[in-house]
mmCIF file of C-alpha atoms in Angstrom:
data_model
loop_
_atom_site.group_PDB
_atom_site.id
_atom_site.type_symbol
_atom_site.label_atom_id
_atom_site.label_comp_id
_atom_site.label_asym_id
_atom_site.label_seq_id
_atom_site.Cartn_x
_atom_site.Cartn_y
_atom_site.Cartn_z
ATOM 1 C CA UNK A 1 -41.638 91.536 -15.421
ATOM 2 C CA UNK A 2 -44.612 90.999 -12.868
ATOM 3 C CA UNK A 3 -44.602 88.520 -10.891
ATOM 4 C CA UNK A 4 -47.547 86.572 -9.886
ATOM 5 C CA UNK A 5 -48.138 84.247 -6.540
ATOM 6 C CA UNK A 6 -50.484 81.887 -5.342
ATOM 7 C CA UNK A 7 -53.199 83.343 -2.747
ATOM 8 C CA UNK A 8 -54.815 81.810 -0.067
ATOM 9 C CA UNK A 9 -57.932 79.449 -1.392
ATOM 10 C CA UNK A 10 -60.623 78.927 0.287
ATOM 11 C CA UNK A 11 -61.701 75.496 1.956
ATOM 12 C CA UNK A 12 -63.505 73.100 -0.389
ATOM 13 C CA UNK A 13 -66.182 70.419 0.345
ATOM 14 C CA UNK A 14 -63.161 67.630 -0.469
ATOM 15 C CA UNK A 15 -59.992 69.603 0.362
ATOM 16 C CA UNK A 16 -59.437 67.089 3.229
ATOM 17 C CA UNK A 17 -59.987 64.316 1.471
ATOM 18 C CA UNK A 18 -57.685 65.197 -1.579
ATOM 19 C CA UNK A 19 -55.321 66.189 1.250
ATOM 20 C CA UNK A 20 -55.012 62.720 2.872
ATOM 21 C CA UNK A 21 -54.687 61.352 -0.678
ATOM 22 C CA UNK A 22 -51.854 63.450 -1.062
ATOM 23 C CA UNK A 23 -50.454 61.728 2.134
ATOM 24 C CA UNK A 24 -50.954 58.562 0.690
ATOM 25 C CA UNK A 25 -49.159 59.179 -2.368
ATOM 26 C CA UNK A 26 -46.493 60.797 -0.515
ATOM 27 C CA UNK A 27 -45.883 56.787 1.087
ATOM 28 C CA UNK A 28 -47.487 57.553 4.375
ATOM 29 C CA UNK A 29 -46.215 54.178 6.526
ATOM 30 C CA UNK A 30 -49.807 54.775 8.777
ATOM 31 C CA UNK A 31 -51.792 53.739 5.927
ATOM 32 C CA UNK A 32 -49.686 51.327 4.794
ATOM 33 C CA UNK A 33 -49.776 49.509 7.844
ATOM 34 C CA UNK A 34 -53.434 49.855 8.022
ATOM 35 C CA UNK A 35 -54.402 48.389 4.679
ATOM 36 C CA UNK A 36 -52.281 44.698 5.949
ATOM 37 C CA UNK A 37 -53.367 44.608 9.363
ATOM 38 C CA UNK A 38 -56.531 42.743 10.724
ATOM 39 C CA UNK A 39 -56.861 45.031 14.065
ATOM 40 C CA UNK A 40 -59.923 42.724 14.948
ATOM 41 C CA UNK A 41 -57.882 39.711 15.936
ATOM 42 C CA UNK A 42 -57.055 42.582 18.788
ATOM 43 C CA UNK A 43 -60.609 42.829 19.982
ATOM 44 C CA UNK A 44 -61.207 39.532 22.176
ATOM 45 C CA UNK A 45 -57.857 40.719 24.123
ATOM 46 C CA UNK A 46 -58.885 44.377 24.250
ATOM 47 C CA UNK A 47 -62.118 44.070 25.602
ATOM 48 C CA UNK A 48 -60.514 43.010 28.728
ATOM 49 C CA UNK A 49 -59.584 45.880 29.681
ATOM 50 C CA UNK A 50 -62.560 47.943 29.429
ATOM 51 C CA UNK A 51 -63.257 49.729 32.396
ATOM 52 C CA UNK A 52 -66.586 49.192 34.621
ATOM 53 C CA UNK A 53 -67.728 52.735 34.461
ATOM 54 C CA UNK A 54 -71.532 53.206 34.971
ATOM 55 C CA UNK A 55 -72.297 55.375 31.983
ATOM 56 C CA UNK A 56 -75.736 56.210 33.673
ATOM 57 C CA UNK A 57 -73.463 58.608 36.144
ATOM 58 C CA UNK A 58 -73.042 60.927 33.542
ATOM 59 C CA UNK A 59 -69.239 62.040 32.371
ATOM 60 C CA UNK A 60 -67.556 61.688 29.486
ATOM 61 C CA UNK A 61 -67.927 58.682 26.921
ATOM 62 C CA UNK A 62 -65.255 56.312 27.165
ATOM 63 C CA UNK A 63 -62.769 55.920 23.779
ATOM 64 C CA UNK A 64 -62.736 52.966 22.514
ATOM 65 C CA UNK A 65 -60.039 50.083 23.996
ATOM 66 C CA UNK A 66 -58.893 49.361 20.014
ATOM 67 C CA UNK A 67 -58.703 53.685 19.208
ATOM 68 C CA UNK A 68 -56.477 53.896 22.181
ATOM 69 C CA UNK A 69 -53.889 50.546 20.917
ATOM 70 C CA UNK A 70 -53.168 52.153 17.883
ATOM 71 C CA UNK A 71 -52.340 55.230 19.740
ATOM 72 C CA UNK A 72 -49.769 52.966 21.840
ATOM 73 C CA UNK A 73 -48.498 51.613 18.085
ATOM 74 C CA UNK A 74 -48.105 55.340 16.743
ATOM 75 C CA UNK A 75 -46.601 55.939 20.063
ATOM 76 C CA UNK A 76 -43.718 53.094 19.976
ATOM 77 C CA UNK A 77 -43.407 53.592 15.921
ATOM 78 C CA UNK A 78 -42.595 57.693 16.732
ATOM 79 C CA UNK A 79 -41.246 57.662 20.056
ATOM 80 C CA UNK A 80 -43.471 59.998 21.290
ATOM 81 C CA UNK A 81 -44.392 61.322 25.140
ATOM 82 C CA UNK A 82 -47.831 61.301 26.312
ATOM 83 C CA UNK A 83 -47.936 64.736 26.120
ATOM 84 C CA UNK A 84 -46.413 64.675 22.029
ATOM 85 C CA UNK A 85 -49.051 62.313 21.466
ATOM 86 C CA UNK A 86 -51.866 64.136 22.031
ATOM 87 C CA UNK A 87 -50.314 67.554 20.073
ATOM 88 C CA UNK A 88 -49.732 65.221 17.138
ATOM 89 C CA UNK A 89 -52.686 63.476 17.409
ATOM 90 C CA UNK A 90 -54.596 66.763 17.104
ATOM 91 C CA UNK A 91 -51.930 68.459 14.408
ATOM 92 C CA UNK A 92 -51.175 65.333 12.487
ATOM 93 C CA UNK A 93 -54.006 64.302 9.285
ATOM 94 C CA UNK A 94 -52.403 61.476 9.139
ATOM 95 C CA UNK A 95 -52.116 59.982 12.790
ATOM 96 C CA UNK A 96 -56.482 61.280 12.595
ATOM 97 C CA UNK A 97 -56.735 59.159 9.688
ATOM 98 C CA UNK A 98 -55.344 56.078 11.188
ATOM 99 C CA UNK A 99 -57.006 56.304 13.750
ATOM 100 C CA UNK A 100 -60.546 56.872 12.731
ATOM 101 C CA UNK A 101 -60.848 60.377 14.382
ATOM 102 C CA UNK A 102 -62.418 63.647 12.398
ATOM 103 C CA UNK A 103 -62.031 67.403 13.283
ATOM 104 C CA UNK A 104 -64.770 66.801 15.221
ATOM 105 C CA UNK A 105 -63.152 64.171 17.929
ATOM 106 C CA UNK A 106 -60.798 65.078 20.311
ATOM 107 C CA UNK A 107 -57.577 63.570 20.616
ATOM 108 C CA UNK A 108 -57.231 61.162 23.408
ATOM 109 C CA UNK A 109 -55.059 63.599 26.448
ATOM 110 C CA UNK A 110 -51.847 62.125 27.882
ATOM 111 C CA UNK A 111 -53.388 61.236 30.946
ATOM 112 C CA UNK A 112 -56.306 58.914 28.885
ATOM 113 C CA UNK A 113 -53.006 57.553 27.111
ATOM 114 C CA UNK A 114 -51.160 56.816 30.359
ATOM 115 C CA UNK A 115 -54.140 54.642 32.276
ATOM 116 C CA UNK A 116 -54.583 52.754 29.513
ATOM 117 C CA UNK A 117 -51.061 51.415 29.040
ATOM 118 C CA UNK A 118 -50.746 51.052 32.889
ATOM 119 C CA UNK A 119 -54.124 49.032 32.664
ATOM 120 C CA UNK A 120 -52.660 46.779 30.207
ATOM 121 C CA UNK A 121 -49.414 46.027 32.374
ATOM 122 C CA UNK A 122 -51.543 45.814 35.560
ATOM 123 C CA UNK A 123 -53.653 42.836 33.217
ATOM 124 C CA UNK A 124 -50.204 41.679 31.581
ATOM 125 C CA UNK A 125 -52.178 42.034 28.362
ATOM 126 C CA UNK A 126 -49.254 43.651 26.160
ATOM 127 C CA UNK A 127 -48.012 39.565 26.036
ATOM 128 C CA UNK A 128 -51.333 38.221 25.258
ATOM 129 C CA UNK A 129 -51.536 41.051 22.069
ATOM 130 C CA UNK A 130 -48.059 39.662 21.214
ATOM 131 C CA UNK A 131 -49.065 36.131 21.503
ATOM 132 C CA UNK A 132 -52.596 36.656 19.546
ATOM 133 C CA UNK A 133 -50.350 38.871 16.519
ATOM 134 C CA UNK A 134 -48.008 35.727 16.460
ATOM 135 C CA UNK A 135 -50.465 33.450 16.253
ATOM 136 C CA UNK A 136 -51.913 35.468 13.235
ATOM 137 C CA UNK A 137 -48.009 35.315 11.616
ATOM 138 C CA UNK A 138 -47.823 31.531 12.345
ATOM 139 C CA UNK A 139 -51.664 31.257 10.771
ATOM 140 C CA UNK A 140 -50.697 32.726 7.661
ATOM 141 C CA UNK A 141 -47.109 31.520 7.121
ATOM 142 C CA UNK A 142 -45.028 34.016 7.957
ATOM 143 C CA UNK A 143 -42.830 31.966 9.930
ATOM 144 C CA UNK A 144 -40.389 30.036 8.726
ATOM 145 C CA UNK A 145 -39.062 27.991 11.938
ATOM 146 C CA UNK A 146 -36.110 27.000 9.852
ATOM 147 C CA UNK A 147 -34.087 28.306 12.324
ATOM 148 C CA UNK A 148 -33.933 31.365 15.436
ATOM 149 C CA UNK A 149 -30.939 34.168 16.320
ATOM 150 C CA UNK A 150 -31.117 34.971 19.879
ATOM 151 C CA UNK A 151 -29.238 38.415 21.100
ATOM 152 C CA UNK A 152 -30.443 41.517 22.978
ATOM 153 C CA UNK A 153 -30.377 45.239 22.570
ATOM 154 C CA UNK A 154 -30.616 48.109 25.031
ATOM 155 C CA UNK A 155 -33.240 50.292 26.576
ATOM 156 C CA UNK A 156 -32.007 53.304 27.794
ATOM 157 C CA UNK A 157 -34.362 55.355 30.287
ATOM 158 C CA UNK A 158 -33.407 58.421 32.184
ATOM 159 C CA UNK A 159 -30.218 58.413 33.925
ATOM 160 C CA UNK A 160 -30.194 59.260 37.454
ATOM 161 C CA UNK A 161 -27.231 60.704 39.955
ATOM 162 C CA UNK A 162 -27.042 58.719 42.819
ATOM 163 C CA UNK A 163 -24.226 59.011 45.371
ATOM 164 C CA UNK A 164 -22.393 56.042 45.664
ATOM 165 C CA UNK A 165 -23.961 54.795 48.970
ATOM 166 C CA UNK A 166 -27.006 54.729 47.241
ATOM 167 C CA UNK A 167 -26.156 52.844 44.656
ATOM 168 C CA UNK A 168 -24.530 50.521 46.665
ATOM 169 C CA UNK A 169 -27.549 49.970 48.411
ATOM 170 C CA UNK A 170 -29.746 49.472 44.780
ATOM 171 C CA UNK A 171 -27.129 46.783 43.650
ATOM 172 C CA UNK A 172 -28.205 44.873 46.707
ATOM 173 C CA UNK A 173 -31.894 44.520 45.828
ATOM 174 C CA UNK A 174 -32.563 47.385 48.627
ATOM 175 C CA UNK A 175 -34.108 50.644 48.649
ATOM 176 C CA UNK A 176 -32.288 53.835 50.486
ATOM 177 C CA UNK A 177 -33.579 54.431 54.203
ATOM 178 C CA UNK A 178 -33.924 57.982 52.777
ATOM 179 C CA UNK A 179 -35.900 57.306 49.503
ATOM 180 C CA UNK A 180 -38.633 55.278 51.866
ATOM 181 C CA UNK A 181 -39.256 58.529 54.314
ATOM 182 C CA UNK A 182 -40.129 60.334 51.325
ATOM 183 C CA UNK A 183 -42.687 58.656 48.773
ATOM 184 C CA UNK A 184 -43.132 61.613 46.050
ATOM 185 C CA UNK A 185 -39.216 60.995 45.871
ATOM 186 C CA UNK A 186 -39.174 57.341 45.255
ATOM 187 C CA UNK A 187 -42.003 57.323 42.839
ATOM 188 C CA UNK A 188 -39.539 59.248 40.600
ATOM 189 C CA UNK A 189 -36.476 56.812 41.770
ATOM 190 C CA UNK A 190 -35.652 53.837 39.257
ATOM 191 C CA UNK A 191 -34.713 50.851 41.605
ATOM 192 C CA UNK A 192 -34.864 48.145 38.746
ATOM 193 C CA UNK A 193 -32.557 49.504 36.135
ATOM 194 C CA UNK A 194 -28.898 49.126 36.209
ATOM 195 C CA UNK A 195 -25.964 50.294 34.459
ATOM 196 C CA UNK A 196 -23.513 48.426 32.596
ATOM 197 C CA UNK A 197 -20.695 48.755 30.287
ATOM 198 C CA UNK A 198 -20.354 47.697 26.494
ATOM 199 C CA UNK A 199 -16.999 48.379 24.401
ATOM 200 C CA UNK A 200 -16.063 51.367 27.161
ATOM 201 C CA UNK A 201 -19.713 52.431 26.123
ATOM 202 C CA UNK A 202 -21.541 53.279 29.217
ATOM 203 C CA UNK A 203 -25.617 52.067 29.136
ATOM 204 C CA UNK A 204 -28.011 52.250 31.982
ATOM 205 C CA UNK A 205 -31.547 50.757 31.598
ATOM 206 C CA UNK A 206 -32.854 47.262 30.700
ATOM 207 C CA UNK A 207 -32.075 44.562 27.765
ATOM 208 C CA UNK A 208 -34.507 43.507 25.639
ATOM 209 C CA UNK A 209 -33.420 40.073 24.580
ATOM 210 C CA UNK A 210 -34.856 38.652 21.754
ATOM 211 C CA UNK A 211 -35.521 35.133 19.127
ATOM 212 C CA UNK A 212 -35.942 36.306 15.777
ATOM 213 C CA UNK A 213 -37.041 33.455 12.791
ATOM 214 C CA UNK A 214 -33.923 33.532 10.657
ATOM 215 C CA UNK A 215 -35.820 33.927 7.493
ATOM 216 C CA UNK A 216 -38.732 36.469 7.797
ATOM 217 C CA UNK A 217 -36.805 38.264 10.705
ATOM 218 C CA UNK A 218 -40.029 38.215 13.560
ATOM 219 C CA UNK A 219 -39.571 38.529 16.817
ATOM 220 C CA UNK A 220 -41.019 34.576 18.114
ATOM 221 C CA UNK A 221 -40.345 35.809 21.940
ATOM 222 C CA UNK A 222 -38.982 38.712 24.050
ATOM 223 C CA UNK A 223 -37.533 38.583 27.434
ATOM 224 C CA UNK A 224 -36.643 42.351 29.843
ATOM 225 C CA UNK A 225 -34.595 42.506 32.022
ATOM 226 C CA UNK A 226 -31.789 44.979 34.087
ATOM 227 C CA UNK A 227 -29.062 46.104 32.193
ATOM 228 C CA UNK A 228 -26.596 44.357 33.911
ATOM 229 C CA UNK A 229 -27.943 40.766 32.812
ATOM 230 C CA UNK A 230 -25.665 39.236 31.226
ATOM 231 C CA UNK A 231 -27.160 38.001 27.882
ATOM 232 C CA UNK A 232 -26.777 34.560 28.024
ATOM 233 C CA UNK A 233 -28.644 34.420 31.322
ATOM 234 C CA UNK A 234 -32.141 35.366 29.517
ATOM 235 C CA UNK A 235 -31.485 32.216 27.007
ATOM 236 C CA UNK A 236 -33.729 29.623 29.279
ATOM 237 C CA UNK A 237 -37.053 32.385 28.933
ATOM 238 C CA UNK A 238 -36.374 32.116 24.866
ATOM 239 C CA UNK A 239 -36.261 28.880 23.907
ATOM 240 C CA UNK A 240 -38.820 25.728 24.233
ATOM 241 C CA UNK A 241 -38.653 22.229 23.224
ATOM 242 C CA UNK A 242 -38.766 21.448 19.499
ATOM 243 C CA UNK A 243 -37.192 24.887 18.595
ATOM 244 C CA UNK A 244 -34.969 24.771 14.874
ATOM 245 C CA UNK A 245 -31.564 25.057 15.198
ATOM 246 C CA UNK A 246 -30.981 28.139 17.116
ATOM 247 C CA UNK A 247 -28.024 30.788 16.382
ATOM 248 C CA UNK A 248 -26.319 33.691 18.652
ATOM 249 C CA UNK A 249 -22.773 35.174 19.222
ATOM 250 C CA UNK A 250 -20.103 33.530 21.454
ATOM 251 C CA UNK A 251 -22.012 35.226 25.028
ATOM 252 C CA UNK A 252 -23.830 32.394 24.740
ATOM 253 C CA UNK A 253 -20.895 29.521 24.154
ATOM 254 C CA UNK A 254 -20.910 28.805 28.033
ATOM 255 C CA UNK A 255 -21.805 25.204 29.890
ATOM 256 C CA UNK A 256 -24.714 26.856 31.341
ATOM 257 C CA UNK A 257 -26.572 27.569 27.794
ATOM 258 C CA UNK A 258 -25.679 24.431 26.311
ATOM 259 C CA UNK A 259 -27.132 22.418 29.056
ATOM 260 C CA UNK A 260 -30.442 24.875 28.031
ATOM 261 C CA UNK A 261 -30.191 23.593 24.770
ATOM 262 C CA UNK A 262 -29.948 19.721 25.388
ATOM 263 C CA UNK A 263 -32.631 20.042 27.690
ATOM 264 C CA UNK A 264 -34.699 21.641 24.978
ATOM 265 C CA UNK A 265 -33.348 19.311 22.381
ATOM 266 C CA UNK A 266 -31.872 21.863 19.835
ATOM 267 C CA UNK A 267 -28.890 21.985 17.944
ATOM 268 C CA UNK A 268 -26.936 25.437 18.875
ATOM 269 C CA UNK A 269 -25.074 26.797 16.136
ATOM 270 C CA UNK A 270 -23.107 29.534 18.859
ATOM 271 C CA UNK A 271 -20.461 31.657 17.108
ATOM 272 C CA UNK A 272 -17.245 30.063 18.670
ATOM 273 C CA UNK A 273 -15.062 32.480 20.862
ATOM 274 C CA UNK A 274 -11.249 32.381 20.434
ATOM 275 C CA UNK A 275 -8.991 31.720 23.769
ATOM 276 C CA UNK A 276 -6.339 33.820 25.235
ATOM 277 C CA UNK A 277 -3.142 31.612 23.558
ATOM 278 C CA UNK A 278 -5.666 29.340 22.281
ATOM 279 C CA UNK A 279 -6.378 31.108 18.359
ATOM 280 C CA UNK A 280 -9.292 30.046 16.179
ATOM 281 C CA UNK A 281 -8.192 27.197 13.596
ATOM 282 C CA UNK A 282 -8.879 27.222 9.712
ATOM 283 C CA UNK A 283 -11.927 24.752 10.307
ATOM 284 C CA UNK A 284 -13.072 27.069 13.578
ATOM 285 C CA UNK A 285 -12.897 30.466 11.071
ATOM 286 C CA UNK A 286 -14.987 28.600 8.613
ATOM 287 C CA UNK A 287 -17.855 27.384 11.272
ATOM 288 C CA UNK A 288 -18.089 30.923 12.143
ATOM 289 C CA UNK A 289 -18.446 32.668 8.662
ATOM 290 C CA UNK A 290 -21.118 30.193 8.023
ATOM 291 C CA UNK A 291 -23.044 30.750 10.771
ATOM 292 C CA UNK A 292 -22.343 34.701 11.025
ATOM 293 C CA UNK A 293 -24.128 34.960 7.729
ATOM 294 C CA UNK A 294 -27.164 34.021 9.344
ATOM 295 C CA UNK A 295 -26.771 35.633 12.399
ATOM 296 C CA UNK A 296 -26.024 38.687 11.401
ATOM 297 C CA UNK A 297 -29.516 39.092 10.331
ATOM 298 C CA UNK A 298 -30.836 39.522 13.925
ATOM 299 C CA UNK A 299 -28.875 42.934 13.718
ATOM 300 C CA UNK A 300 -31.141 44.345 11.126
ATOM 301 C CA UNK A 301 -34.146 43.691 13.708
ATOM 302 C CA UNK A 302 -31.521 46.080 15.897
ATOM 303 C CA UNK A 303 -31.408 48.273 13.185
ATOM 304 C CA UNK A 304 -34.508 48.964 12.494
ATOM 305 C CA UNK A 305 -35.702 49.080 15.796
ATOM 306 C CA UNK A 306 -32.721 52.160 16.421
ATOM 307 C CA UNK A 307 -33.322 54.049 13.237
ATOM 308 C CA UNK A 308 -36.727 53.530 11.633
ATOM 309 C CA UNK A 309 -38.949 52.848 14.831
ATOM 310 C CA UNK A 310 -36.729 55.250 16.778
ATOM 311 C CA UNK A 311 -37.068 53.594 20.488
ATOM 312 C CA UNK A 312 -34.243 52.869 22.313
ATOM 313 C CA UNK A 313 -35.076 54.636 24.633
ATOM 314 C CA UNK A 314 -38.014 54.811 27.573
ATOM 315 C CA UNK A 315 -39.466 57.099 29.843
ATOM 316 C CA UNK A 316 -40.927 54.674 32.252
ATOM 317 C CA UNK A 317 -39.813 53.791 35.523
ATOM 318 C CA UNK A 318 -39.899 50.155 37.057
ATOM 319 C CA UNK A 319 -39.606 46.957 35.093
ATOM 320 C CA UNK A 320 -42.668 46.532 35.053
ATOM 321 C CA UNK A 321 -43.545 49.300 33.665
ATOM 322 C CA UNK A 322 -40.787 49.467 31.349
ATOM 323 C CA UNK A 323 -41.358 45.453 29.896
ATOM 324 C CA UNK A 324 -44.649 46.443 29.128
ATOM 325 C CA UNK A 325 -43.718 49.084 27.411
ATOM 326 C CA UNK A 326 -40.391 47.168 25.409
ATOM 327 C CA UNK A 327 -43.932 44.137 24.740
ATOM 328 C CA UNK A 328 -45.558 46.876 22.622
ATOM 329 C CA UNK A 329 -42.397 47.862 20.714
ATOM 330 C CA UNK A 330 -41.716 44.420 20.035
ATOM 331 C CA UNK A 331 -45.707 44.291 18.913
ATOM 332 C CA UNK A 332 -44.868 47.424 16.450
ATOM 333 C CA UNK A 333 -41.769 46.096 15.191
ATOM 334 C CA UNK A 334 -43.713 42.539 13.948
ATOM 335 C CA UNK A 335 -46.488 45.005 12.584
ATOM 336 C CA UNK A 336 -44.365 47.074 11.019
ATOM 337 C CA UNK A 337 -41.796 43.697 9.436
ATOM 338 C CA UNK A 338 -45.234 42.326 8.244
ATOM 339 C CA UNK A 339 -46.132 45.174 6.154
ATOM 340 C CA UNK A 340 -43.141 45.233 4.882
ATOM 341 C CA UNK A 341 -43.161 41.711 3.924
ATOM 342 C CA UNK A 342 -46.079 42.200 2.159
ATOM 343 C CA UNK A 343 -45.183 45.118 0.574
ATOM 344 C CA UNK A 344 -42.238 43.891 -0.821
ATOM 345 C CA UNK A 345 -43.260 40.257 -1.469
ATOM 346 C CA UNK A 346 -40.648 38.726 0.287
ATOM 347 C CA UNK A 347 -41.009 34.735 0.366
ATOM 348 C CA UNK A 348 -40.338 33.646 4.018
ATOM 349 C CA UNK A 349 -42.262 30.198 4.721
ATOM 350 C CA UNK A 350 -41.588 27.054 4.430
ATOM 351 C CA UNK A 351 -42.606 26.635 1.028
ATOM 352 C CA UNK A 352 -40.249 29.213 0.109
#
């Protein structure tokens, strides 16, 4: 029996068209996101951090500030290099599509994508794009304020091997006699992250500690620091006056965080923490299964973050550097929850 098989066709007028439609029915989550998104309310922040160049110099035209955010958002929602942005940028229909470019445009090169995000941590803009997307979520209901989880995850970034003196030296808030004679070595020396231990797990990097609304599961506010923070000490940077009632595990059942919440006037509904020779009652047990079931729900912000947004883990070095970079993850995360929200038609206001 003769076979037959398909041949090569040749291009049509509307074969890339047809092709992106086929993308769309195939559930890409870049056009999703753009058909719920206003990316104006971005502009008025964006336009600060356009450059002064003199275009009557000559040289290349600048891409636009907005082209180059979305490239950060495809960036945080992948966990992409610089360099695997600007391959998939050029491979990728989709990634074109969202962000307005044709065959004809170049991709923006890892070096374009670098300066950009450094100009936005150098203008601590990443927080005012947070702030001007929350204000959007508040603006349209989205948040419930019925209540807040507070935890943190970590953010892993490259580990280094350092000899004990060294390390010693870093723990102390001081930099190596050795690293300072030569600069090309420090520039590629992490002096703010720090390791720490978890369940005999082993982490080194920062914690990004979080307040998530209860009921649409938003991040409200972020806080980065070093690893080794303990998470209770990044409570006072999360909270303000007038907050709901306010959950998180036992970490945060010390003196110190309750005196943060009576100064804020909020009622802390902390998982309690059983004693060495001092056991949970029947009454204790059933405060805690109450208020587990709520804040449990901040671990599917966790969870999402790990396996859908894939990035847990950085490639920046500094704080600085790296809470800029943990702001526009947080950013992607709330852009990617709202689509979802509406895609789903989840009730999560007040009304609700």
């Amino acid at each position: 029996m003769k076979k037959r098989y398909q041949k090569p066709r040749d291009p049509g007028l509307f074969d890339r068209a047809e092709r992106l439609e086929d993308l769309r029915a195939l559930g890409d989550p870049l056009a999703r996101l753009d058909e719920v998104v206003d990316w104006t309310l971005f502009a008025p922040v964006l336009a600060q951090a356009e450059t002064d160049k003199d275009h009557d110099l000559g040289g290349r035209p600048l891409l636009p500030p907005l082209l180059l955010f979305k490239a950060l958002v495809i960036q945080s929602l992948y966990g992409l290099s610089d360099a695997q942005m600007q391959f998939q940028i050029t491979d990728r229909k989709s990634f074109q599509r969202f962000l307005g470019l044709s065959d004809a445009d170049s991709a923006p090169d890892e070096k374009t994508l670098w300066a950009f995000r450094d100009q936005l941590r150098k203008l601590q803009l990443q927080d005012q794009l947070f702030e001007a997307f929350g204000q959007h979520l508040q603006g349209r209901g989205l948040i419930a304020r019925q209540g807040q989880m507070i935890d943190a995850t970590f953010i892993e970034v490259p580990r280094q091997r350092n000899s004990r003196p060294e390390n010693e030296k870093l723990k102390a808030g001081e930099v190596p006699a050795a690293w300072e004679k030569e600069p090309a070595k420090l520039r590629q020396k992490d002096t703010d992250a720090r390791w720490t231990q978890k369940r005999k797990q082993n982490f080194y990097g920062y914690k990004n500690h979080l307040n998530v609304d209860t009921r649409s599961k938003l991040i409200t506010r972020y806080e980065v620091t070093p690893a080794s923070v303990h998470d209770s000490q990044a409570l006072e940077a999360l909270v303000r006056p007038g907050d709901p009632q306010t959950f998180a595990d036992s970490a945060y059942q010390t003196p110190a965080c309750q005196e943060v919440m009576d100064k804020c006037g909020i009622q802390a509904r902390f998982i309690l923490p059983a004693r060495r020779n001092r056991p949970l009652g029947r009454q204790q047990k059933r405060i805690n299964r109450a208020r587990s079931r709520i804040r449990c729900r901040i671990e599917h912000v966790f969870g999402m973050m790990a396996m859908g947004i894939k990035s847990t883990f950085n490639r920046c070095i500094g704080l600085a550097r790296n809470r800029a970079s943990i702001a526009l993850l947080n950013l992607t995360y709330n852009l990617v929850r709202m689509e979802q929200i509406h895609r789903l038609g989840l009730k999560t206001w007040r009304a609700a």
